[in-house]
Coordinates of C-alpha atoms in Angstrom, one line a residue:
X1 CA -52.4 89.4 20.8
X2 CA -50.1 91.7 22.8
X3 CA -49.2 95.2 22.4
X4 CA -45.5 95.1 21.6
X5 CA -44.5 97.6 24.2
X6 CA -46.3 95.5 26.9
X7 CA -44.1 92.6 25.7
X8 CA -40.6 91.4 27.8
X9 CA -38.6 88.5 26.5
X10 CA -35.5 87.7 28.6
X11 CA -33.5 84.9 29.5
X12 CA -31.6 84.0 32.9
X13 CA -28.0 83.4 32.3
X14 CA -25.4 82.0 35.3
X15 CA -22.8 79.7 36.5
X16 CA -23.8 76.6 36.9
X17 CA -25.7 76.2 40.4
X18 CA -25.9 79.7 40.8
X19 CA -29.7 79.3 41.1
X20 CA -31.1 79.9 37.6
X21 CA -34.2 77.4 37.4
X22 CA -35.0 78.1 41.5
X23 CA -35.1 81.9 40.5
X24 CA -37.5 81.0 37.3
X25 CA -39.6 79.0 39.8
X26 CA -40.3 82.0 41.7
X27 CA -41.3 84.0 39.2
X28 CA -43.9 81.6 38.0
X29 CA -45.0 81.5 41.7
X30 CA -45.0 84.8 42.4
X31 CA -47.2 85.7 39.3
X32 CA -49.6 82.8 40.1
X33 CA -48.6 81.4 36.6
X34 CA -48.8 78.1 37.9
X35 CA -51.3 76.8 41.3
X36 CA -49.3 76.2 44.4
X37 CA -50.3 73.0 44.8
X38 CA -49.0 72.0 41.2
X39 CA -45.6 73.7 41.7
X40 CA -42.4 71.7 42.7
X41 CA -39.0 72.6 42.4
X42 CA -37.2 73.1 39.1
X43 CA -40.2 73.2 37.5
X44 CA -38.8 73.7 33.8
X45 CA -36.4 70.7 34.3
X46 CA -38.6 68.1 32.6
X47 CA -36.1 65.3 32.1
X48 CA -35.3 63.1 34.7
X49 CA -31.6 63.3 34.5
X50 CA -31.8 67.0 34.8
X51 CA -33.6 66.8 37.9
X52 CA -31.1 64.0 39.4
X53 CA -28.0 66.0 38.5
X54 CA -29.6 69.3 39.0
X55 CA -28.7 70.8 36.2
X56 CA -30.5 72.3 33.4
X57 CA -29.8 70.7 29.7
X58 CA -32.4 72.0 27.5
X59 CA -33.3 75.7 27.6
X60 CA -37.0 75.7 28.7
X61 CA -39.5 78.4 28.1
X62 CA -42.1 79.7 29.7
X63 CA -45.0 82.7 29.4
X64 CA -45.8 84.4 32.3
X65 CA -48.4 87.2 33.2
X66 CA -47.8 89.8 35.6
X67 CA -49.3 93.0 36.4
X68 CA -46.7 95.9 37.3
X69 CA -46.6 98.5 40.3
X70 CA -48.0 101.3 37.4
X71 CA -51.4 99.2 36.7
X72 CA -50.2 98.1 33.2
X73 CA -50.5 94.1 32.5
X74 CA -47.3 92.7 30.8
X75 CA -46.5 89.4 28.6
X76 CA -43.0 88.0 30.1
X77 CA -41.4 85.2 28.0
X78 CA -38.8 84.0 30.1
X79 CA -36.0 80.8 28.9
X80 CA -34.0 79.2 31.5
X81 CA -30.6 78.3 29.9
X82 CA -28.2 75.7 30.8
X83 CA -25.0 76.6 32.5
X84 CA -22.7 74.1 31.6
X85 CA -19.8 74.4 29.0
X86 CA -21.2 71.1 26.8
X87 CA -24.3 73.0 26.2
X88 CA -23.3 76.7 25.3
X89 CA -25.1 75.9 21.9
X90 CA -28.4 76.1 24.0
X91 CA -27.3 79.4 25.6
X92 CA -26.1 80.9 22.3
X93 CA -29.3 80.3 20.7
X94 CA -32.0 81.2 23.2
X95 CA -30.2 84.5 23.4
X96 CA -31.2 85.3 19.7
X97 CA -34.7 84.8 20.7
X98 CA -34.8 87.4 23.7
X99 CA -33.9 91.4 24.0
X100 CA -32.8 91.0 27.5
X101 CA -30.8 88.8 30.1
X102 CA -30.9 88.7 33.8
X103 CA -27.5 87.7 35.1
X104 CA -27.3 85.5 38.2
X105 CA -24.4 85.7 40.4
X106 CA -24.2 83.3 43.7
X107 CA -23.3 86.2 46.2
X108 CA -21.1 84.0 48.5
X109 CA -19.4 82.4 45.5
X110 CA -19.0 85.0 43.2
X111 CA -18.1 85.2 39.4
X112 CA -17.0 81.9 37.5
X113 CA -15.9 80.9 34.6
X114 CA -18.9 80.1 32.9
X115 CA -20.7 83.2 34.1
X116 CA -18.2 84.8 32.1
X117 CA -19.0 82.8 28.8
X118 CA -22.7 83.1 28.9
X119 CA -22.3 87.0 29.8
X120 CA -20.2 87.0 26.4
X121 CA -22.8 85.3 24.4
X122 CA -25.7 87.8 25.9
X123 CA -23.1 90.4 24.8
X124 CA -22.8 89.6 21.2
X125 CA -26.5 89.3 21.1
X126 CA -26.7 92.9 22.1
X127 CA -28.7 92.4 25.2
X128 CA -29.4 94.8 28.4
X129 CA -28.5 92.8 31.4
X130 CA -30.0 93.1 34.8
X131 CA -27.4 92.0 37.4
X132 CA -28.7 89.8 40.2
X133 CA -27.0 88.5 43.5
X134 CA -28.6 85.5 44.5
X135 CA -28.7 83.4 47.6
X136 CA -28.2 86.5 50.2
X137 CA -30.2 84.3 52.8
X138 CA -26.6 82.3 53.1
X139 CA -24.3 83.1 55.9
X140 CA -21.2 83.5 53.5
X141 CA -22.7 85.7 51.5
X142 CA -20.7 89.0 50.6
X143 CA -22.9 91.2 48.2
X144 CA -20.3 94.2 48.1
X145 CA -17.6 92.0 47.6
X146 CA -19.5 90.5 44.2
X147 CA -20.8 93.6 43.0
X148 CA -17.3 95.2 42.6
X149 CA -16.0 91.8 41.2
X150 CA -19.1 91.8 38.3
X151 CA -17.6 95.2 37.4
X152 CA -14.0 94.3 37.8
X153 CA -14.4 91.2 35.8
X154 CA -17.3 91.5 33.4
X155 CA -17.5 95.4 33.3
X156 CA -20.9 95.9 34.0
X157 CA -22.3 98.5 36.3
X158 CA -23.1 96.6 39.6
X159 CA -24.2 99.6 41.7
X160 CA -27.9 98.6 41.2
X161 CA -27.7 94.9 41.2
X162 CA -31.0 93.7 42.9
X163 CA -30.2 91.5 46.1
X164 CA -32.4 88.1 45.8
X165 CA -32.7 85.1 47.8
X166 CA -34.5 82.7 45.2
X167 CA -35.1 80.3 47.8
X168 CA -37.0 82.3 50.5
X169 CA -38.4 84.3 47.9
X170 CA -36.8 88.0 48.8
X171 CA -36.4 90.5 46.2
X172 CA -38.6 88.8 43.5
X173 CA -41.0 91.1 43.6
X174 CA -37.9 93.7 42.8
X175 CA -37.0 91.3 39.9
X176 CA -40.1 91.3 38.5
X177 CA -40.1 95.3 38.4
X178 CA -36.7 95.5 36.9
X179 CA -37.5 93.2 34.0
X180 CA -40.1 95.6 33.0
X181 CA -38.8 99.0 33.5
X182 CA -34.8 98.0 32.7
X183 CA -35.4 95.3 29.6
X184 CA -36.4 96.9 26.1
X185 CA -39.7 95.8 24.5
X186 CA -39.2 94.2 21.3
X187 CA -39.6 95.7 18.1
X188 CA -41.3 94.8 15.0
X189 CA -43.9 95.3 12.4
X190 CA -47.4 93.4 12.5
X191 CA -48.2 94.8 8.5
X192 CA -44.7 93.8 7.4
X193 CA -44.7 89.9 5.6
X194 CA -44.4 87.2 8.1
X195 CA -40.9 86.6 9.7
X196 CA -40.2 83.8 12.3
X197 CA -36.9 82.3 13.6
X198 CA -36.7 78.6 14.4
X199 CA -35.5 78.6 17.7
X200 CA -35.7 74.9 19.0
X201 CA -37.4 71.7 17.9
X202 CA -38.4 68.4 19.7
X203 CA -40.5 65.7 18.6
X204 CA -43.5 64.4 20.7
X205 CA -45.2 60.8 20.2
X206 CA -48.6 62.0 20.3
X207 CA -47.9 65.7 17.9
X208 CA -45.0 64.9 16.0
X209 CA -42.4 67.4 15.6
X210 CA -43.2 70.6 18.0
X211 CA -41.1 73.8 16.8
X212 CA -40.6 76.8 19.2
X213 CA -40.6 80.1 17.3
X214 CA -40.0 83.6 17.9
X215 CA -42.3 86.1 16.0
X216 CA -40.3 88.9 14.3
X217 CA -42.3 90.4 11.9
X218 CA -46.2 89.9 10.9
X219 CA -48.4 87.4 12.0
X220 CA -49.4 83.8 12.1
X221 CA -52.3 81.8 12.5
X222 CA -54.0 78.8 12.7
X223 CA -54.3 77.2 9.3
X224 CA -51.5 79.3 7.5
X225 CA -49.3 77.5 5.0
X226 CA -45.8 78.4 6.2
X227 CA -42.8 77.6 4.4
X228 CA -39.0 76.9 5.7
X229 CA -36.5 79.4 3.7
X230 CA -33.5 77.0 4.2
X231 CA -35.2 73.8 3.1
X232 CA -38.1 75.3 0.9
X233 CA -40.2 72.9 2.3
X234 CA -44.4 74.1 2.8
X235 CA -46.4 72.6 5.8
X236 CA -49.9 73.6 7.1
X237 CA -50.0 75.0 10.1
X238 CA -52.3 72.6 12.6
X239 CA -51.8 74.4 16.2
X240 CA -50.5 77.3 17.4
X241 CA -49.9 77.9 21.4
X242 CA -47.9 79.1 24.3
X243 CA -46.2 77.3 27.4
X244 CA -47.6 78.3 30.7
X245 CA -45.4 75.8 31.1
X246 CA -47.9 73.1 30.3
X247 CA -49.3 73.7 26.7
X248 CA -51.8 76.2 26.0
X249 CA -53.7 76.7 22.7
X250 CA -54.0 80.2 21.0
X251 CA -55.4 81.3 17.5
X252 CA -52.4 83.4 16.7
X253 CA -49.1 84.7 17.3
X254 CA -48.1 88.4 16.7
X255 CA -44.9 90.4 16.2
X256 CA -42.3 89.8 19.6
X257 CA -44.3 86.7 20.8
X258 CA -42.6 83.6 21.4
X259 CA -44.6 80.1 21.2
X260 CA -44.9 77.0 19.3
X261 CA -46.6 75.3 16.6
X262 CA -47.2 72.3 14.8
X263 CA -47.3 71.3 11.5
X264 CA -47.4 67.8 10.5
X265 CA -43.7 67.7 10.0
X266 CA -42.5 64.1 10.5
X267 CA -38.6 64.4 11.2
X268 CA -36.6 66.9 13.7
X269 CA -34.2 66.8 10.8
X270 CA -36.2 68.7 8.9
X271 CA -36.4 72.0 10.9
X272 CA -33.1 73.3 11.2
X273 CA -32.5 75.4 14.1
X274 CA -32.2 79.1 12.9
X275 CA -34.1 78.8 10.0
X276 CA -36.3 81.7 9.4
X277 CA -40.2 80.8 8.7
X278 CA -42.3 82.4 6.4
X279 CA -45.6 82.6 4.5
X280 CA -45.8 80.2 1.8
X281 CA -47.8 83.1 -0.7
X282 CA -46.6 87.3 0.2
X283 CA -43.8 85.7 2.4
X284 CA -40.8 87.5 3.0
X285 CA -37.4 86.6 0.9
X286 CA -35.0 87.9 3.6
X287 CA -33.8 85.0 6.1
X288 CA -32.5 86.0 9.6
X289 CA -28.9 85.1 10.4
X290 CA -29.1 81.9 11.5
X291 CA -26.8 80.1 14.0
X292 CA -23.6 78.6 13.4
X293 CA -24.3 74.6 13.8
X294 CA -23.4 72.8 16.5
X295 CA -19.9 71.0 15.8
X296 CA -19.7 67.7 17.6
X297 CA -15.7 67.8 19.4
X298 CA -15.3 65.1 21.0
X299 CA -16.0 61.5 19.5
X300 CA -16.3 58.0 21.2
X301 CA -17.9 54.3 20.1
X302 CA -21.3 53.3 21.8
X303 CA -21.5 49.5 21.7
X304 CA -24.0 47.0 23.2
X305 CA -22.7 44.4 25.6
X306 CA -25.0 42.1 24.0
X307 CA -24.8 42.0 20.7
X308 CA -28.4 40.9 20.2
X309 CA -29.2 44.2 21.6
X310 CA -27.7 46.3 18.4
X311 CA -31.2 46.8 16.8
X312 CA -32.5 48.2 20.1
X313 CA -29.5 50.4 20.2
X314 CA -29.9 51.9 17.0
X315 CA -33.5 52.8 17.6
X316 CA -32.5 54.1 20.8
X317 CA -29.9 56.4 19.3
X318 CA -32.0 57.5 16.4
X319 CA -34.7 58.8 18.7
X320 CA -32.3 60.7 20.8
X321 CA -31.0 62.3 17.7
X322 CA -34.6 63.4 17.0
X323 CA -34.5 65.8 19.8
X324 CA -30.6 66.8 20.2
X325 CA -29.4 68.5 16.9
X326 CA -25.8 68.7 18.1
X327 CA -25.4 64.9 18.8
X328 CA -23.9 63.1 15.6
X329 CA -23.6 59.2 15.0
X330 CA -22.8 56.6 12.4
X331 CA -22.5 52.8 12.4
X332 CA -18.8 51.2 13.0
X333 CA -17.6 47.5 13.8
X334 CA -14.9 46.5 15.9
X335 CA -13.2 43.3 15.8
X336 CA -13.2 43.1 19.9
X337 CA -16.8 44.4 20.1
X338 CA -18.6 43.8 17.3
X339 CA -21.3 46.3 16.1
X340 CA -21.7 49.5 17.3
X341 CA -21.8 53.4 16.5
X342 CA -19.8 56.2 16.5
X343 CA -20.6 59.1 18.2
X344 CA -19.8 62.7 18.1
X345 CA -20.4 65.0 21.0
X346 CA -20.3 68.7 22.3
X347 CA -18.3 67.4 25.2
X348 CA -17.8 65.0 27.6
X349 CA -20.8 65.8 30.0
X350 CA -22.9 65.4 26.8
X351 CA -21.4 62.0 26.1
X352 CA -22.4 61.1 30.0
X353 CA -25.9 62.3 29.6
X354 CA -26.3 60.4 26.2
X355 CA -25.0 57.6 27.5
X356 CA -27.1 57.6 31.0
X357 CA -30.1 58.1 28.7
X358 CA -29.9 55.2 26.4
X359 CA -29.0 53.2 29.6
X360 CA -32.3 54.6 31.5
X361 CA -34.8 55.1 29.0
X362 CA -34.2 52.3 26.7
X363 CA -32.4 49.8 28.9
X364 CA -29.3 48.7 27.1
X365 CA -26.3 48.1 28.4
X366 CA -23.4 50.0 26.9
X367 CA -19.9 50.0 26.4
X368 CA -18.0 53.2 26.0
X369 CA -14.5 53.6 24.1
X370 CA -12.2 56.1 24.7
X371 CA -13.2 59.4 23.7
X372 CA -11.1 60.9 20.7
X373 CA -11.2 64.3 18.8
X374 CA -11.0 65.1 15.3
X375 CA -7.4 65.2 13.8
X376 CA -6.5 66.5 10.4
X377 CA -4.2 64.1 8.4
X378 CA -2.3 66.0 5.6
X379 CA -1.1 63.1 2.6
X380 CA 2.1 63.1 1.0
X381 CA -0.4 63.8 -2.4
X382 CA -1.7 67.0 -0.8
X383 CA -5.1 65.6 0.1
X384 CA -6.5 66.1 3.9
X385 CA -8.2 63.5 5.6
X386 CA -10.5 64.1 9.0
X387 CA -9.8 61.1 11.5
X388 CA -12.5 60.3 13.7
X389 CA -11.1 56.9 14.8
X390 CA -7.6 56.3 15.6
X391 CA -8.2 52.6 14.4
X392 CA -8.6 54.0 10.9
X393 CA -5.0 55.9 11.0
X394 CA -3.5 55.1 7.1
X395 CA -0.4 54.1 6.3
X396 CA 2.4 56.4 8.0
X397 CA 4.5 56.3 4.7
X398 CA 1.7 58.0 2.9
X399 CA 1.1 60.8 5.6
X400 CA 2.9 63.8 5.6
X401 CA 1.8 65.3 8.4
X402 CA -0.5 65.8 11.2
X403 CA -2.5 68.7 13.0
X404 CA -4.8 68.5 16.5
X405 CA -7.7 70.8 17.6
X406 CA -6.5 73.1 20.3
X407 CA -8.6 75.1 22.6
X408 CA -8.7 78.5 24.4
X409 CA -9.2 77.8 28.2
X410 CA -10.5 80.3 30.7
X411 CA -9.6 78.9 34.4
X412 CA -11.1 80.9 37.6
X413 CA -9.2 79.5 40.7
X414 CA -8.5 80.7 44.2
X415 CA -4.8 81.9 44.8
X416 CA -3.9 78.9 47.0
X417 CA -4.2 76.6 44.4
X418 CA -2.8 78.4 41.5
X419 CA 0.7 76.7 41.4
X420 CA -1.4 73.1 41.1
X421 CA -3.7 74.4 38.0
X422 CA -0.3 75.4 36.2
X423 CA 1.2 72.4 36.9
X424 CA -1.5 70.6 35.6
X425 CA -1.7 72.9 32.5
X426 CA 2.0 72.2 31.7
X427 CA 1.9 68.3 32.2
X428 CA -0.8 68.6 29.4
X429 CA 1.2 70.6 27.0
X430 CA -1.0 73.7 27.6
X431 CA 1.4 77.1 26.4
X432 CA 0.0 79.8 28.9
X433 CA -1.6 82.7 27.1
X434 CA -2.8 85.2 30.4
X435 CA -2.8 85.5 34.1
X436 CA -4.8 88.2 36.0
X437 CA -6.4 88.7 39.4
X438 CA -10.1 89.9 40.4
X439 CA -9.8 89.9 44.1
X440 CA -8.2 87.0 45.5
X441 CA -9.0 85.0 42.5
X442 CA -7.0 84.1 39.5
X443 CA -8.1 84.2 36.0
X444 CA -5.3 81.9 33.8
X445 CA -6.1 81.6 29.9
X446 CA -4.3 78.5 28.4
X447 CA -3.9 77.4 24.9
X448 CA -4.4 73.3 25.3
X449 CA -4.8 70.2 23.3
X450 CA -7.7 69.1 23.0
X451 CA -7.3 65.1 23.5
X452 CA -5.5 66.3 27.1
X453 CA -8.6 67.6 28.0
X454 CA -11.1 65.1 26.9
X455 CA -9.9 62.4 29.2
X456 CA -10.4 63.3 32.3
X457 CA -8.9 67.1 32.5
X458 CA -11.9 68.2 34.2
X459 CA -12.1 65.8 37.2
X460 CA -7.8 66.4 37.6
X461 CA -8.6 70.2 38.0
X462 CA -11.7 69.4 40.4
X463 CA -9.7 67.4 42.6
X464 CA -6.5 69.5 42.8
X465 CA -8.5 72.6 43.4
X466 CA -10.7 70.9 45.9
X467 CA -13.7 72.0 43.6
X468 CA -13.2 75.6 44.1
X469 CA -11.8 75.6 40.2
X470 CA -14.0 77.0 37.4
X471 CA -13.4 75.8 33.7
X472 CA -14.8 77.1 30.5
X473 CA -13.4 76.7 26.8
X474 CA -13.7 77.8 23.5
X475 CA -12.5 75.9 20.1
X476 CA -9.5 77.9 18.4
X477 CA -8.1 76.1 15.4
X478 CA -5.9 73.4 14.6
X479 CA -2.0 72.9 15.0
X480 CA 0.5 71.0 13.7
X481 CA 2.1 68.7 16.4
X482 CA 4.2 65.6 16.6
X483 CA 1.3 62.7 17.2
X484 CA 1.6 59.4 16.5
X485 CA -1.2 56.6 16.7
X486 CA -0.4 53.7 19.7
X487 CA -1.9 50.3 19.3
X488 CA -2.1 47.8 21.9
X489 CA -1.5 43.8 20.9
X490 CA -2.3 41.1 22.9
X491 CA -0.7 38.0 22.0
X492 CA 0.3 39.8 18.8
X493 CA -3.4 40.8 17.9
X494 CA -3.9 44.5 17.3
X495 CA -6.8 45.2 19.8
X496 CA -8.6 48.0 17.8
X497 CA -10.7 49.3 20.1
X498 CA -7.9 50.1 22.4
X499 CA -5.7 52.0 20.0
X500 CA -5.3 55.9 20.6
X501 CA -3.3 58.6 19.6
X502 CA -0.5 60.2 21.3
X503 CA 1.9 62.8 21.3
X504 CA 5.4 61.2 20.5
X505 CA 7.0 62.1 23.8
X506 CA 3.8 60.8 26.1
X507 CA 3.8 57.6 24.0
X508 CA 5.9 55.5 26.4
X509 CA 4.4 56.5 29.5
X510 CA 1.1 56.0 28.3
X511 CA 1.9 52.9 26.7
X512 CA 3.5 51.4 29.7
X513 CA 0.6 52.2 31.9
X514 CA -1.9 50.7 29.5
X515 CA 0.1 47.5 29.5
X516 CA 0.4 47.2 33.4
X517 CA -3.1 47.6 33.7
X518 CA -4.2 45.4 31.0
X519 CA -2.0 42.4 32.6
X520 CA -4.2 42.9 36.0
X521 CA -7.4 42.8 34.0
X522 CA -7.1 39.9 31.6
X523 CA -7.2 36.4 33.0
X524 CA -4.4 33.7 33.0
X525 CA -4.8 31.5 30.1
X526 CA -3.0 28.0 29.4
X527 CA -0.3 29.7 27.7
X528 CA 1.7 32.9 28.2
X529 CA 0.3 35.9 26.9
X530 CA 2.4 38.8 25.7
X531 CA 0.7 42.2 25.7
X532 CA 2.6 45.1 24.0
X533 CA 2.1 48.8 23.0
X534 CA 3.2 49.8 19.7
X535 CA 4.1 52.3 17.3
X536 CA 4.1 51.2 14.0
X537 CA 6.1 48.3 14.0
X538 CA 8.0 49.3 17.1
X539 CA 7.1 47.7 20.2
X540 CA 7.5 50.6 23.3
X541 CA 6.2 48.5 26.0
X542 CA 5.8 44.9 27.1
X543 CA 4.3 42.9 29.6
X544 CA 3.9 38.9 29.8
X545 CA 0.7 37.0 31.1
X546 CA 2.4 33.8 32.6
X547 CA 0.5 30.7 31.8
X548 CA -1.6 28.8 34.5
X549 CA 0.1 25.0 34.2
X550 CA -0.4 21.5 35.3
X551 CA 2.1 20.0 37.1
X552 CA 3.2 17.4 34.5
X553 CA 5.9 15.5 36.3
X554 CA 4.0 15.0 39.6
X555 CA 3.7 11.1 38.7
X556 CA 7.4 10.8 38.6
X557 CA 8.8 9.9 42.1
X558 CA 12.6 9.0 41.8
X559 CA 14.1 7.9 38.6
X560 CA 15.8 9.5 35.7
X561 CA 15.9 12.9 35.2
X562 CA 15.8 12.9 31.6
X563 CA 12.2 11.2 32.1
X564 CA 11.1 14.8 33.6
X565 CA 13.0 17.0 31.0
X566 CA 11.2 14.9 28.4
X567 CA 7.6 15.6 29.8
X568 CA 8.5 19.4 30.5
X569 CA 9.7 19.6 26.8
X570 CA 6.5 18.1 25.4
X571 CA 4.3 20.4 28.0
X572 CA 6.6 23.4 26.5
X573 CA 5.6 22.3 22.9
X574 CA 2.1 22.1 23.4
X575 CA 1.9 25.1 24.9
X576 CA 3.9 26.8 22.1
X577 CA 1.4 25.3 19.9
X578 CA -1.5 26.7 22.0
X579 CA -0.2 29.9 22.1
X580 CA -0.1 29.5 17.8
X581 CA -3.6 28.9 17.7
X582 CA -5.3 30.0 20.8
X583 CA -7.6 32.8 21.4
X584 CA -7.0 35.4 24.0
X585 CA -11.1 36.1 25.6
X586 CA -10.5 40.3 27.1
X587 CA -13.8 40.2 29.6
X588 CA -15.7 43.2 29.0
X589 CA -14.8 44.7 32.3
X590 CA -11.3 44.8 30.8
X591 CA -12.0 47.0 28.3
X592 CA -14.1 49.6 30.5
X593 CA -11.5 49.6 33.1
X594 CA -8.3 50.0 30.7
X595 CA -10.3 53.3 29.2
X596 CA -10.5 54.5 32.2
X597 CA -7.0 55.8 32.5
X598 CA -5.3 57.9 35.0

């Protein structure tokens, strides 16, 4: 067991693509934790989708041994965290397990929105922060400007910021020395009752549930019987180990150490992240302050293209939910799409990642319905409903008013594109709260409705700023607004998968765009098909898809005109009857394209 003053626990935080995972690779390589022949880029990103998109999704941990310049041997526990706003939950809980952070800033791009968000997580957790300027090998790198920016925008002293190139390995030794000298050692008492924090848990096909723990007080040995304070469940510990990044079994963990345990736990649901683990006998009764559970923000329906694959989809969703505490799901049925699931996500990237994983790891083709958010519907009788799916909207005569979720968005953007960004936010019903400058970049703070953001706000922001803007948000409560449910009717039948909640002022434009799009997507039938957008009983937009028709008068050449008229009337009556009983087939592609608005 390592002496407390020779342990350093730290995480690496930064905006997306500022080089967290590459820096982690270099620290692992420099200390010889992994042999050179086993080394690969982004060593801690284990999922295929992480490597492919070049992003970190799960926070990963590794234990490094380092002999400092003063000859002392130190144990460093490093947690590499995601940079994306959708995975901020992973960041905040990793922060609670460590005492310090390396703040990595790209020395050519400077401070971005996510840099701010992640630093605030670290400050909330009372971290000692060491600023690091990365990518100094790039010709566009400007360390003085970025150090000044860190001081202006974040308010951290950056005069001694370490200049690093994680790609070439320059400055890595100085980084390791700074970790040892500038970050605090953990506190803890080995003789106190066991108190350990459950940082993360995931399912392994061979070992069952693996639990990542940070020991605060006491010690944990193999064979101990442990109790979870939140759930009161008791388990015998089978294995204890640490990650170097491969699993390595050890006998015991002491205060300040981060490691994992397995204890014949069957389901990840039995391990609540943020729970306190103690001994069954002579344990502590005081629980550690846990984390707020992750609240899903965006909801959408996932349906298999082939209805026969529904059971496979259920199976795959259950397996993914085992490893991802922030993903929630429930069954739903739709007249147009059959059986599927209504799923909750932390944001659109989270939605994309889950959808990609289901399609790739389980070979199921999916249809995703329009993303929607949770509305609060206040009824006339004083009760309140949470509305996840617009199709479940109660009768309007019983509804008093509705509230929608709002967010506080922080956007950092170069001066040249500021006008476009302000216009975009105004178009999305935003309220400007603040506008400040950091050098040549503007920092805009807006209050925006979440349902205007989940559609394609991020893509639009990237396109109007040529990719230079960065965007971060946090939830900011609910506010009443004039919201209505817009239904789409095809041949007078409502299509539940296409109904959406819109602001009354926007309903007509959104409805017209939708029906025009559907007119091009639905194939023509033998009878004419009206496509309508309606609010309640009032139609606000309509397009008519004309019928395919056979020329019934072709065999009448010459002769009496009444004969032609009679044949045409007969055809018209047939089409009317057909329209009455005919069924309109809407192809799957039409759904997928119609839901991609704008």
